[in-house]
């Protein structure tokens, strides 16, 4: 086997290693780094599990995941409304660690493509697409999305944790 000398500059120690051993250690380190870089899965919870929301969310997905800086991402949620939806707005506040990053807003009536307002109670799929800013840095982000009804209290509130891969 071929051998080389690895020198650590602070202590001036020398270590004899084989190229095969170095390749094995390098590969193991790469596997660990890729595992760390892949990040956490998309996760969501209802903001307040004891609140009686007018729209109960059953599932939420982000496509593509992880989101990529400078590209659009779609949010899909399914759930059941127990009240008629007559208007209102939605708002998503995004943070990185504890720092506010972006706020997105829209009309509640645009969320359910198969039922513009007024929507009767029923099961719906909510979809909206947002553009991830091109200057977004790689990291794990948090968002709180609230949906309001024109005729009353909050329809829904979701807290999500997700990754963005910077360009």
Coordinates of C-alpha atoms in Angstrom, one line a residue:
X1 CA 0.0 0.0 0.0
X2 CA 1.1 3.6 -0.6
X3 CA 1.5 5.7 2.5
X4 CA 1.6 9.4 3.2
X5 CA 2.1 11.7 6.1
X6 CA -0.7 13.8 7.5
X7 CA 0.6 16.8 9.4
X8 CA -1.5 18.8 11.9
X9 CA -0.2 22.3 11.9
X10 CA -1.0 23.3 15.5
X11 CA 0.8 20.4 17.2
X12 CA 3.2 19.4 14.5
X13 CA 2.4 15.8 14.9
X14 CA 2.7 13.3 12.1
X15 CA 0.4 10.4 11.3
X16 CA 1.2 7.6 9.0
X17 CA -1.9 6.6 6.9
X18 CA -2.6 4.5 3.8
X19 CA -4.4 5.9 0.8
X20 CA -7.0 3.1 1.2
X21 CA -7.6 4.1 4.8
X22 CA -7.8 7.8 3.8
X23 CA -10.4 6.9 1.1
X24 CA -12.5 4.9 3.5
X25 CA -12.4 7.7 6.2
X26 CA -13.2 10.3 3.5
X27 CA -16.2 8.2 2.2
X28 CA -17.5 7.8 5.8
X29 CA -17.2 11.5 6.4
X30 CA -19.0 12.3 3.1
X31 CA -21.9 10.0 4.1
X32 CA -22.2 11.7 7.5
X33 CA -22.1 15.2 5.8
X34 CA -24.7 14.2 3.2
X35 CA -26.9 12.9 6.0
X36 CA -26.7 16.2 7.8
X37 CA -27.2 18.3 4.7
X38 CA -30.3 16.4 3.7
X39 CA -32.1 18.1 6.6
X40 CA -35.3 17.4 8.4
X41 CA -38.6 16.2 6.9
X42 CA -41.5 18.6 6.3
X43 CA -43.4 18.7 9.6
X44 CA -46.7 20.4 10.5
X45 CA -49.0 20.7 13.5
X46 CA -52.2 22.6 14.2
X47 CA -51.4 25.8 16.0
X48 CA -53.8 25.2 18.9
X49 CA -55.1 21.7 19.3
X50 CA -57.9 22.8 21.7
X51 CA -59.3 25.5 19.4
X52 CA -62.5 24.7 17.4
X53 CA -61.3 25.7 13.9
X54 CA -63.9 26.0 11.2
X55 CA -61.6 24.1 8.8
X56 CA -59.9 21.0 10.3
X57 CA -56.7 20.1 8.4
X58 CA -56.0 16.4 7.8
X59 CA -52.8 16.6 5.8
X60 CA -50.3 19.2 4.5
X61 CA -47.6 18.7 1.9
X62 CA -44.9 20.9 0.3
X63 CA -44.0 20.2 -3.4
X64 CA -41.1 20.1 -4.2
X65 CA -39.4 19.3 -0.9
X66 CA -37.1 20.6 0.1
X67 CA -38.0 24.0 -1.3
X68 CA -35.3 25.7 -3.5
X69 CA -34.3 29.3 -3.5
X70 CA -35.5 31.2 -6.5
X71 CA -38.2 28.6 -7.4
X72 CA -41.9 28.3 -6.7
X73 CA -43.2 25.9 -4.1
X74 CA -46.7 24.6 -3.7
X75 CA -48.5 23.9 -0.5
X76 CA -51.3 21.4 -0.6
X77 CA -53.7 20.8 2.4
X78 CA -56.8 18.7 2.7
X79 CA -59.4 19.0 5.4
X80 CA -63.0 19.5 6.2
X81 CA -64.9 22.7 6.7
X82 CA -67.7 22.8 9.2
X83 CA -68.8 26.4 8.3
X84 CA -69.5 28.2 5.1
X85 CA -66.5 30.2 3.8
X86 CA -67.6 33.6 2.6
X87 CA -64.3 35.4 2.2
X88 CA -61.4 36.6 4.4
X89 CA -57.7 36.3 3.9
X90 CA -54.8 34.0 4.7
X91 CA -51.3 35.0 5.9
X92 CA -48.1 33.0 6.2
X93 CA -45.3 34.4 8.4
X94 CA -41.9 32.7 7.7
X95 CA -38.9 32.8 10.0
X96 CA -35.4 31.4 10.0
X97 CA -34.5 30.6 13.6
X98 CA -36.3 33.5 15.3
X99 CA -35.7 36.1 12.6
X100 CA -38.7 37.2 10.4
X101 CA -37.9 36.4 6.8
X102 CA -41.1 36.9 4.7
X103 CA -44.8 37.4 4.9
X104 CA -47.2 36.1 2.2
X105 CA -50.8 37.0 2.0
X106 CA -53.8 36.2 -0.2
X107 CA -57.6 35.8 -0.4
X108 CA -59.2 32.9 1.4
X109 CA -61.5 32.5 -1.7
X110 CA -58.5 31.5 -3.9
X111 CA -57.4 28.6 -1.7
X112 CA -59.9 26.0 -2.8
X113 CA -59.9 26.0 -6.6
X114 CA -62.9 23.7 -6.9
X115 CA -65.0 26.1 -4.7
X116 CA -64.8 29.8 -5.0
X117 CA -66.6 31.8 -2.2
X118 CA -69.1 31.2 -0.9
X119 CA -68.2 27.6 -0.1
X120 CA -70.6 25.4 1.8
X121 CA -69.3 23.1 4.6
X122 CA -67.5 20.1 3.1
X123 CA -64.2 18.4 2.3
X124 CA -61.7 20.5 0.3
X125 CA -58.2 20.5 -1.0
X126 CA -56.4 23.8 -0.5
X127 CA -53.6 24.8 -2.8
X128 CA -51.4 27.8 -3.1
X129 CA -48.0 28.5 -4.7
X130 CA -45.4 30.9 -3.5
X131 CA -42.1 32.0 -4.9
X132 CA -39.1 31.3 -2.6
X133 CA -36.9 34.4 -2.8
X134 CA -33.7 33.8 -4.7
X135 CA -31.6 35.2 -1.8
X136 CA -32.9 32.5 0.6
X137 CA -30.1 30.8 2.4
X138 CA -30.0 27.1 3.1
X139 CA -31.6 26.3 6.4
X140 CA -34.6 25.0 8.4
X141 CA -37.4 27.5 8.3
X142 CA -40.7 27.8 10.3
X143 CA -44.0 29.2 9.1
X144 CA -47.3 30.0 10.8
X145 CA -50.2 30.1 8.3
X146 CA -53.5 31.5 9.5
X147 CA -56.7 31.4 7.4
X148 CA -59.6 33.8 8.3
X149 CA -63.2 33.7 7.3
X150 CA -65.0 37.0 6.5
X151 CA -68.0 36.0 8.6
X152 CA -66.2 34.9 11.8
X153 CA -63.2 33.6 13.6
X154 CA -60.1 31.8 12.3
X155 CA -60.8 28.9 9.9
X156 CA -57.4 27.3 10.4
X157 CA -53.9 27.8 11.7
X158 CA -51.0 25.6 10.8
X159 CA -47.4 25.7 12.1
X160 CA -44.8 24.1 9.8
X161 CA -41.1 23.4 9.8
X162 CA -39.4 22.9 6.5
X163 CA -36.0 23.1 4.7
X164 CA -34.9 25.5 1.9
X165 CA -31.9 24.8 -0.2
X166 CA -30.1 27.9 -1.3
X167 CA -28.8 28.4 -4.8

